[in-house]
mmCIF file of C-alpha atoms in Angstrom:
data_model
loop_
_atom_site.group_PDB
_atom_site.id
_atom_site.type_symbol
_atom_site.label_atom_id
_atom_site.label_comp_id
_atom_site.label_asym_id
_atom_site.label_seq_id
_atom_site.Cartn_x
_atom_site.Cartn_y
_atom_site.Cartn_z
ATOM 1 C CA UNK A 1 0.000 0.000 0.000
ATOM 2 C CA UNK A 2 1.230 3.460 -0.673
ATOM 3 C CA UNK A 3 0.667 6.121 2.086
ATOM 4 C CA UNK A 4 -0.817 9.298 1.542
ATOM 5 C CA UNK A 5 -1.419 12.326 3.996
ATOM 6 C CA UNK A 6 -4.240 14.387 3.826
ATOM 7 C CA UNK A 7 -4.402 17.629 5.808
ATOM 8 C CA UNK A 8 -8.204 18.798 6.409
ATOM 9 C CA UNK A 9 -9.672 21.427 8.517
ATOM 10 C CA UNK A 10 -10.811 20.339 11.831
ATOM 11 C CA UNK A 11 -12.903 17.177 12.726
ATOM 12 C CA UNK A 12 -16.121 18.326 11.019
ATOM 13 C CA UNK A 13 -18.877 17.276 8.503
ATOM 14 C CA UNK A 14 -16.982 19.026 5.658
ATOM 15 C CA UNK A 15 -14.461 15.822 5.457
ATOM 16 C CA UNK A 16 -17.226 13.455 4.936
ATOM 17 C CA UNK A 17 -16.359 12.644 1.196
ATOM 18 C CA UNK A 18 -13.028 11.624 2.560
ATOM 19 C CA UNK A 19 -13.966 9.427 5.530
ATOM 20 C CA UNK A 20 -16.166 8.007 2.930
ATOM 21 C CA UNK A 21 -12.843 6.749 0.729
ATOM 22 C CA UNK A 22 -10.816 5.810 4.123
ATOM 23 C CA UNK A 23 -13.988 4.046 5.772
ATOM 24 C CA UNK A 24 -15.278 2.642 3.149
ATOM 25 C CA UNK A 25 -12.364 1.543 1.412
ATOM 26 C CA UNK A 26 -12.606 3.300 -1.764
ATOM 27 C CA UNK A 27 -9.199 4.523 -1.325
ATOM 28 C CA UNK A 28 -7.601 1.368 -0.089
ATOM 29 C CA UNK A 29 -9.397 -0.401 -3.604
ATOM 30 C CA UNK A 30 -6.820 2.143 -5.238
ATOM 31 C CA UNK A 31 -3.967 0.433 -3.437
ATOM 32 C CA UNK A 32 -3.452 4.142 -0.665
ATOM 33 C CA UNK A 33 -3.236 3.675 2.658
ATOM 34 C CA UNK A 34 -4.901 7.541 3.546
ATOM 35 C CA UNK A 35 -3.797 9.343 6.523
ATOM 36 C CA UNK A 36 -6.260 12.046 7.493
ATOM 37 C CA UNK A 37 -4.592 14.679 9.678
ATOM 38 C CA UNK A 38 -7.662 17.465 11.617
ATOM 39 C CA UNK A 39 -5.882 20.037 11.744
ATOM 40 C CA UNK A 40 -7.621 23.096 14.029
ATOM 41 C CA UNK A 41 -5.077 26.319 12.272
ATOM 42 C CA UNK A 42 -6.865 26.551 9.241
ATOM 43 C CA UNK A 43 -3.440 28.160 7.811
ATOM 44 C CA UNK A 44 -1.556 24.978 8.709
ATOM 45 C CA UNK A 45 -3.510 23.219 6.583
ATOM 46 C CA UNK A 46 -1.988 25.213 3.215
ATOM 47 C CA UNK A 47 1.679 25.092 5.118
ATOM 48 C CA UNK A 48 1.766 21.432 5.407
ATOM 49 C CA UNK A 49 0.709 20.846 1.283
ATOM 50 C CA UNK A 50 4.201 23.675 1.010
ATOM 51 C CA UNK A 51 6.501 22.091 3.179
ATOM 52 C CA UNK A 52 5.534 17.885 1.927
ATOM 53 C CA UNK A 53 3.810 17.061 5.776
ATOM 54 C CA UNK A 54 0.794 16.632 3.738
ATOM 55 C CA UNK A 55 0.569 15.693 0.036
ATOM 56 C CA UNK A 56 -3.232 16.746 -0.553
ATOM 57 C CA UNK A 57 -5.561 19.036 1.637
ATOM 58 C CA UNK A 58 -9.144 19.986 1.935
ATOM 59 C CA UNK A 59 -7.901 23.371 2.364
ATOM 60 C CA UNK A 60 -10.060 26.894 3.140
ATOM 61 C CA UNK A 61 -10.135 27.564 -0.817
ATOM 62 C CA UNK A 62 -8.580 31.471 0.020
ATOM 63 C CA UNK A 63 -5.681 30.409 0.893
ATOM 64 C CA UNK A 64 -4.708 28.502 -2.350
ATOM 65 C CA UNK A 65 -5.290 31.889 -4.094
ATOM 66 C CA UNK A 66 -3.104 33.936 -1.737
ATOM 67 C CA UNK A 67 -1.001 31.074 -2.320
ATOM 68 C CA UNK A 68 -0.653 31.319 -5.720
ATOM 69 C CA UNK A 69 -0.708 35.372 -6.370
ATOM 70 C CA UNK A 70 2.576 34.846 -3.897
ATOM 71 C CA UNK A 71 3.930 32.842 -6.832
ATOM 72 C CA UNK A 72 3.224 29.505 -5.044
ATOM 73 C CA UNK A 73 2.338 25.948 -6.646
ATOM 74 C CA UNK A 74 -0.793 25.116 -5.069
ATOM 75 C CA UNK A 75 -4.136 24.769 -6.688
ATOM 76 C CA UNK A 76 -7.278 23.687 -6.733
ATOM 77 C CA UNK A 77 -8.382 20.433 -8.618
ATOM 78 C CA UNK A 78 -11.395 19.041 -6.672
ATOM 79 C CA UNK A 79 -14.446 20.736 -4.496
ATOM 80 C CA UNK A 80 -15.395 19.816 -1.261
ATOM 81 C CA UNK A 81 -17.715 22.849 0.160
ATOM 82 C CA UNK A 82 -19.144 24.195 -3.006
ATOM 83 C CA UNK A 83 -21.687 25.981 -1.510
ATOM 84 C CA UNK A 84 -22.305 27.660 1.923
ATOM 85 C CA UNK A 85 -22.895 24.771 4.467
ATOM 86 C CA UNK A 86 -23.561 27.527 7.212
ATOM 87 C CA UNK A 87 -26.309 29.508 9.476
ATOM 88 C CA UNK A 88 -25.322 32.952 11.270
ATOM 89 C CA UNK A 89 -25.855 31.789 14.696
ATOM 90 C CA UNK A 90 -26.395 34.242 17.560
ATOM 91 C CA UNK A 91 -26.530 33.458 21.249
ATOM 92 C CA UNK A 92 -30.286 33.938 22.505
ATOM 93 C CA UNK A 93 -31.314 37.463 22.644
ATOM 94 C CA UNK A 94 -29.822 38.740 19.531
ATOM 95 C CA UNK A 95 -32.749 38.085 17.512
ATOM 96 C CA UNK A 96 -31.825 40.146 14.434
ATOM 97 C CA UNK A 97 -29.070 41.656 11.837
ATOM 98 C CA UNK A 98 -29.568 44.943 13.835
ATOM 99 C CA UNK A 99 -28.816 43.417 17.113
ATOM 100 C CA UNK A 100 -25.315 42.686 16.302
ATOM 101 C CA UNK A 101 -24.160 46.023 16.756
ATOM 102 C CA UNK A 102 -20.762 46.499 19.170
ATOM 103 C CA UNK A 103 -20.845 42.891 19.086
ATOM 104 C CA UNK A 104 -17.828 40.520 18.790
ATOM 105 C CA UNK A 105 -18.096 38.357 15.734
ATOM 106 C CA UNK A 106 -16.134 35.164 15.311
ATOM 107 C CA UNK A 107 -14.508 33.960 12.371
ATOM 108 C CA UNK A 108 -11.748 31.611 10.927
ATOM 109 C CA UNK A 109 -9.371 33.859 10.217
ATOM 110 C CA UNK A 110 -8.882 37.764 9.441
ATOM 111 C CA UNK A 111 -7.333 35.996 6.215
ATOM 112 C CA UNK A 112 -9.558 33.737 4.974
ATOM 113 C CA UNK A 113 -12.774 33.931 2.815
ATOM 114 C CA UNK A 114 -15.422 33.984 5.630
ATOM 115 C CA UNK A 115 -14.126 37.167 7.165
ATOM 116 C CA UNK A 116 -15.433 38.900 3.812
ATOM 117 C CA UNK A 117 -18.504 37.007 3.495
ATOM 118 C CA UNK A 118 -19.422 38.183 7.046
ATOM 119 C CA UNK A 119 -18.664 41.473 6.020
ATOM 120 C CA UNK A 120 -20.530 42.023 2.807
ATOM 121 C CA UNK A 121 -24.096 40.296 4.502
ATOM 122 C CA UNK A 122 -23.482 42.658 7.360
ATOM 123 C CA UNK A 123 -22.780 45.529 5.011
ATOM 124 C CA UNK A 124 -26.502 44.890 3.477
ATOM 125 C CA UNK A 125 -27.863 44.993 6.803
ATOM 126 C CA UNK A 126 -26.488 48.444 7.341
ATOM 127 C CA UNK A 127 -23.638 47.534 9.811
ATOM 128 C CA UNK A 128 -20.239 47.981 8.510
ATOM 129 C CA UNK A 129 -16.496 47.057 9.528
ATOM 130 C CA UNK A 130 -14.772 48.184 11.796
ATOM 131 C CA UNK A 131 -16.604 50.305 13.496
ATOM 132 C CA UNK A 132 -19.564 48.760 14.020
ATOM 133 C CA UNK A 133 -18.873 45.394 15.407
ATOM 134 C CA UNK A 134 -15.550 43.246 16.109
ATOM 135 C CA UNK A 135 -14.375 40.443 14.029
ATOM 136 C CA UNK A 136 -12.639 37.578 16.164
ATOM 137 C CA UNK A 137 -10.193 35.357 14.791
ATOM 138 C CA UNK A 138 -10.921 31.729 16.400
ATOM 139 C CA UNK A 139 -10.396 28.998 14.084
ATOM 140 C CA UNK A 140 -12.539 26.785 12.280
ATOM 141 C CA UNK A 141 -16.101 25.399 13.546
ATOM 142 C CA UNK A 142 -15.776 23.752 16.308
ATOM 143 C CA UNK A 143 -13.517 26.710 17.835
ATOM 144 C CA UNK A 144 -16.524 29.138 17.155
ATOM 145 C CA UNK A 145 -18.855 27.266 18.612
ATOM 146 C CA UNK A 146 -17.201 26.649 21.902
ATOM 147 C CA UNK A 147 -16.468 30.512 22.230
ATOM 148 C CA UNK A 148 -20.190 30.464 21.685
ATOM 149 C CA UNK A 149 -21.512 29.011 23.580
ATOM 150 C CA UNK A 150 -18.761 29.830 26.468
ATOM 151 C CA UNK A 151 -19.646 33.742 25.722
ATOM 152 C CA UNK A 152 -16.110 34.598 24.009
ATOM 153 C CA UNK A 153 -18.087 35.869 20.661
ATOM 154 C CA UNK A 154 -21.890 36.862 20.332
ATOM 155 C CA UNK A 155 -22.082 34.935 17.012
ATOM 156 C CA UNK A 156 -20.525 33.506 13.774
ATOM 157 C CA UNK A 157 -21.192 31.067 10.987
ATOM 158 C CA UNK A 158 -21.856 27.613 11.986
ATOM 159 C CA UNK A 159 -22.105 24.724 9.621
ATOM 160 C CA UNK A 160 -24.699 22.026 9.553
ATOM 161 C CA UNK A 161 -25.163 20.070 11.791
ATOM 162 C CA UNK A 162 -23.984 22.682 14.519
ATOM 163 C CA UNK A 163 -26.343 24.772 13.562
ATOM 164 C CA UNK A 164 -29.289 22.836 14.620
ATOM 165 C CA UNK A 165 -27.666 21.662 17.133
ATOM 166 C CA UNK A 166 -27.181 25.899 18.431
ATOM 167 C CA UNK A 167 -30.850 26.013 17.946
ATOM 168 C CA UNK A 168 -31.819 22.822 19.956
ATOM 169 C CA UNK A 169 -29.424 24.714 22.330
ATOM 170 C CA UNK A 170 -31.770 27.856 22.536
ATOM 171 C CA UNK A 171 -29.322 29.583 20.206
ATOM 172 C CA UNK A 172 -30.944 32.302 17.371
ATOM 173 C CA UNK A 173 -30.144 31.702 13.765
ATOM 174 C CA UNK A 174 -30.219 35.382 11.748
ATOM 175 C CA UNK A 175 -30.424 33.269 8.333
ATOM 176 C CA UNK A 176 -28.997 31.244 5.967
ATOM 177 C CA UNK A 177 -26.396 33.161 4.159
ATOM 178 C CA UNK A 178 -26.773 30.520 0.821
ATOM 179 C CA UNK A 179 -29.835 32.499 0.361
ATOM 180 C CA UNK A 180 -27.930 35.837 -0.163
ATOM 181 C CA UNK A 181 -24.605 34.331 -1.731
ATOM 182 C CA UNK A 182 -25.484 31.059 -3.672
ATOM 183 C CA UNK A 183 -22.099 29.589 -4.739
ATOM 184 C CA UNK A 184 -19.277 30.285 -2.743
ATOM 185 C CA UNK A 185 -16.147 27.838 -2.883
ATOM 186 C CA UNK A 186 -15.656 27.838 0.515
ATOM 187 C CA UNK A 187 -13.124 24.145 0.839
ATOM 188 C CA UNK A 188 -11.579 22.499 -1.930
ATOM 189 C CA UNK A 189 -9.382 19.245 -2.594
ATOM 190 C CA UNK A 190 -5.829 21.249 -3.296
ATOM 191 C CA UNK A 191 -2.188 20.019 -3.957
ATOM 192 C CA UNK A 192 1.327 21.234 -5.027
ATOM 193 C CA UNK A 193 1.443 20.916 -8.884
ATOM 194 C CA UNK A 194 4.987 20.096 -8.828
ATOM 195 C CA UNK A 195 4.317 17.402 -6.563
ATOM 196 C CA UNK A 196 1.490 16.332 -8.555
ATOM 197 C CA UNK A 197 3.396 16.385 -11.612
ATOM 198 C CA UNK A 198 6.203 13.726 -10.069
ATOM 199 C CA UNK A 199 3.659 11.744 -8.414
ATOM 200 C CA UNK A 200 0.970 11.187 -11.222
ATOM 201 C CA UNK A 201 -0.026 7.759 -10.865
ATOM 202 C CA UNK A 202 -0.293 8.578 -6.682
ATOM 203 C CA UNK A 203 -2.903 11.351 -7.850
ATOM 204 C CA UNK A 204 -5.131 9.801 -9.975
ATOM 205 C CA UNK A 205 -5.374 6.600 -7.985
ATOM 206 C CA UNK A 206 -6.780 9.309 -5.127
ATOM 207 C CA UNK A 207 -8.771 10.979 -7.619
ATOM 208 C CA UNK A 208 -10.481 7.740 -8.791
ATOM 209 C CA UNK A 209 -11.024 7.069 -4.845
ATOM 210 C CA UNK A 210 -12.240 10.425 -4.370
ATOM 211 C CA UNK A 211 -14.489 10.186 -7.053
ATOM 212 C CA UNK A 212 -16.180 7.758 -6.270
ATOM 213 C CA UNK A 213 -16.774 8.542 -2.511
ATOM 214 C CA UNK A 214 -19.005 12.005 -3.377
ATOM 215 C CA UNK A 215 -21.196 9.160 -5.337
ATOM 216 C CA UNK A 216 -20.814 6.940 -2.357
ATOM 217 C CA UNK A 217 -21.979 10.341 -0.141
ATOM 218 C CA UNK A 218 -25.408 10.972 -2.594
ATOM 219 C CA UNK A 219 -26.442 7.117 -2.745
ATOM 220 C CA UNK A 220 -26.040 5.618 0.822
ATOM 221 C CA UNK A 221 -27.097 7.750 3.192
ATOM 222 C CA UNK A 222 -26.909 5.244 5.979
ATOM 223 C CA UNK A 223 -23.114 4.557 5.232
ATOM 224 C CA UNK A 224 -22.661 8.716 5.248
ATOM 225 C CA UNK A 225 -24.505 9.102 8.537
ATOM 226 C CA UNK A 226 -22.780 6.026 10.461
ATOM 227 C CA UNK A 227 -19.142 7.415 9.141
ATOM 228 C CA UNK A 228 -20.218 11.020 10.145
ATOM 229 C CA UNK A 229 -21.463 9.835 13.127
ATOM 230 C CA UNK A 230 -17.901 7.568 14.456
ATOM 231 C CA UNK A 231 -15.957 10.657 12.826
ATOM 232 C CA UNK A 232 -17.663 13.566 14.338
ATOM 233 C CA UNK A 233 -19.605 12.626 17.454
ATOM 234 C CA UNK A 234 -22.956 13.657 16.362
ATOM 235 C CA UNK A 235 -26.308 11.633 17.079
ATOM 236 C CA UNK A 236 -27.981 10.267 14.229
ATOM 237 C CA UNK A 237 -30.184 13.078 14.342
ATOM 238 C CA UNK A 238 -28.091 15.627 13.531
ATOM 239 C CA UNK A 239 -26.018 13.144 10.915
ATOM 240 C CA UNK A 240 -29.187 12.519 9.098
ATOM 241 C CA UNK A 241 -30.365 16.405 9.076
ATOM 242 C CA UNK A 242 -26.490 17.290 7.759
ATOM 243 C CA UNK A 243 -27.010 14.714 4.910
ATOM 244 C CA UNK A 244 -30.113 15.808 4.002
ATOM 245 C CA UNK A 245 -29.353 19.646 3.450
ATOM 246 C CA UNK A 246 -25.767 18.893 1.927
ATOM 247 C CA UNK A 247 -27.900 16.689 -1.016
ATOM 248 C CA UNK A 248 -30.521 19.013 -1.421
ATOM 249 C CA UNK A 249 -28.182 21.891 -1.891
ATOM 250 C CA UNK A 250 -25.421 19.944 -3.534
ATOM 251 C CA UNK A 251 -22.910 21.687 -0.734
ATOM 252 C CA UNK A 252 -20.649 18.543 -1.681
ATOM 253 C CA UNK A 253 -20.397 18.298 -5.789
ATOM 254 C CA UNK A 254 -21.664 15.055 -6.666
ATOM 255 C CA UNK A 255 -18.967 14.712 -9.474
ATOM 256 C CA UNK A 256 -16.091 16.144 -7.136
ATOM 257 C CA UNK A 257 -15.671 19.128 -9.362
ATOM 258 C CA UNK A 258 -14.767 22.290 -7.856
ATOM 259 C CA UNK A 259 -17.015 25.541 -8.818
ATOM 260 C CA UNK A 260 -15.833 27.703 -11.048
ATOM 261 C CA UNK A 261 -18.420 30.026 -10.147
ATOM 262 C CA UNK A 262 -17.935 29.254 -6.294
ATOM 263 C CA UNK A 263 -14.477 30.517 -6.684
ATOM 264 C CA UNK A 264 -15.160 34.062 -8.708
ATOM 265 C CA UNK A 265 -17.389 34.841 -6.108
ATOM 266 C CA UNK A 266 -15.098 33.936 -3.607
ATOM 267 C CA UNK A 267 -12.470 36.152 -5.091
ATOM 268 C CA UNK A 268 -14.986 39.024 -5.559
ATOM 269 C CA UNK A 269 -15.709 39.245 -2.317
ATOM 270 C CA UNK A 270 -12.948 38.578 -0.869
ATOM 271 C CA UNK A 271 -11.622 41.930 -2.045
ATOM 272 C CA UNK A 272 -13.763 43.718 0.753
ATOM 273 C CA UNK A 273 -10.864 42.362 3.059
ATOM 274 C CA UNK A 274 -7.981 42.900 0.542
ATOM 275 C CA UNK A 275 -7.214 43.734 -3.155
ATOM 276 C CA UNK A 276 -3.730 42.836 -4.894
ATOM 277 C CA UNK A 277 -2.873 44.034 -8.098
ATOM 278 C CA UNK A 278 -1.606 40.837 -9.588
ATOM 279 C CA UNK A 279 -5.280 39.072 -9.018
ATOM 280 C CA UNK A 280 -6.205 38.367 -12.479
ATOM 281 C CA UNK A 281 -10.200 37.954 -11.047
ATOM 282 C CA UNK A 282 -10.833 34.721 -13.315
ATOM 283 C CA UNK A 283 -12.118 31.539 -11.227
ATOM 284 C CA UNK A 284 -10.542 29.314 -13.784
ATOM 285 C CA UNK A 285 -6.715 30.640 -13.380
ATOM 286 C CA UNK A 286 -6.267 28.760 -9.781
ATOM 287 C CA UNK A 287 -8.422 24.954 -10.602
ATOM 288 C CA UNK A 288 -6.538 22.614 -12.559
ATOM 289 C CA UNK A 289 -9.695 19.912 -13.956
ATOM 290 C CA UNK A 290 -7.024 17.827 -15.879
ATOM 291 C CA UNK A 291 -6.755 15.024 -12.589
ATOM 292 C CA UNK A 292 -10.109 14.429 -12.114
ATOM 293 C CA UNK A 293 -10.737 14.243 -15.770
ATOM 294 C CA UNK A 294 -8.357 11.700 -16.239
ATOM 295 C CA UNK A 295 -9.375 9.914 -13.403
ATOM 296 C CA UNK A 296 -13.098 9.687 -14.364
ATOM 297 C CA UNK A 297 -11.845 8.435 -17.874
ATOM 298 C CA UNK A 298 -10.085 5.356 -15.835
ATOM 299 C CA UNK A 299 -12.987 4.662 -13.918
#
């Protein structure tokens, strides 16, 4: 078997796809022993595919483009969150937009794409940063919502399932921010193209696995819910609710594919936050289809 390390993001729903391949043994079919390393420093996650800890990543999609306007080798050449997974969850008593004024809002990261997002759907709600209300840098999910719910922030995005499980916890939701922003690459399957290049048969052999996980996600729900279930704690409840939104809003791409559309809009508005000159602003310039492609056509 041939070992692989995968870096992802914190031990959340978002890695389903994956557990899918390790538990399941789509990957191990492909001859990979799969090492999945949750990782809670969302920028670690984009260090580790730089310095060879990790040789693919389910990385917070930003990155890969600050990444690569720094002259870097990353890029994109899967999805994973395609769409917003998320709910702007408030603790009780802030039962609107409005209320969120002088309040302390957590996010990932100051540098990644869901600082922006927070600001533009506060920005339509007539609140605007910095001056009226804090962002807080805590990490991914499950570091939001235990500043929650411990009273470190008033609110932040929370994917499914936390977010009904905030609201079972007496928690507000303000909305669903899909509604105002419906593609969004928010995750994606990333990897150094150089180490890509030297390692093609490694890649596609993943690809084929990975591939055929997202169908393994859409067609057995019971084998997604049990996995999410050992992987992430949740009751079936909550796995069962997760599964149910992330197929109905194809938040995971059934074919694996990342968004092309997902990523211009994550570049657009991630300009609130920051604007380089060398940003050539096309989607397509940072997602390499080729490995997926030639994976499906091995299948």
């Amino acid at each position: 078997m041939d070992q692989l390390t995968l870096a992802v993001v914190s031990c959340n729903y978002f890695n389903l796809p994956c557990w899918i391949g390790l538990h399941a043994g789509l990957f191990a079919a492909e001859g990979l022993d799969v090492r999945i390393d949750h990782i809670e420093g969302i920028e670690e996650v984009n260090d580790r595919l730089r310095d060879g800890r990790a040789q693919l990543a389910y990385g917070v999609t930003e990155h890969v483009i600050l990444e690569a306007e720094a002259g870097g080798a990353q890029r994109i050449i899967g999805g994973n969150v395609n769409r917003l997974p998320f709910s702007f969850i408030a603790r009780a008593g802030i039962q609107d937009y409005a209320g969120l004024r002088g309040k302390r809002i957590g996010v990932s990261s100051l540098r990644a794409g869901s600082s922006s997002l927070i600001i533009k759907l506060l920005a339509r709600h007539g609140l605007h940063w910095p001056g009226d209300y804090e962002l807080v840098p805590c990490g991914p999910i499950l570091a939001r919502w235990d500043l929650l719910r411990s009273g470190g922030i008033d609110a932040g995005l929370q994917g499914a399932p936390l977010d009904q499980i905030a609201l079972d916890e007496g928690f507000t939701s303000l909305g669903n921010p899909r509604d105002e922003v419906p593609d969004f690459q928010f995750t994606s399957l990333d990897v150094d193209a150089g180490w890509a290049a030297a390692h093609r048969d490694l890649v596609l052999r993943f690809c084929r696995g990975f591939l055929r996980a997202h169908e393994r996600f859409y067609t057995d729900q019971a084998t997604a819910s049990r996995i999410a279930m050992r992987e992430s704690g949740i009751a079936q409840r909550y796995a069962d609710r997760a599964w149910e939104d992330y197929t109905r809003d194809r938040i995971f791409p059934r074919d694996g594919e990342a968004s092309e559309a997902g990523v211009q809009a994550l570049i657009e508005i991630s300009s609130l936050i920051r604007d380089l000159p060398q940003r050539p602003r096309r989607a397509a310039d940072y997602i390499d289809r080729s490995w997926l492609a030639a994976a499906r056509a091995s299948l």
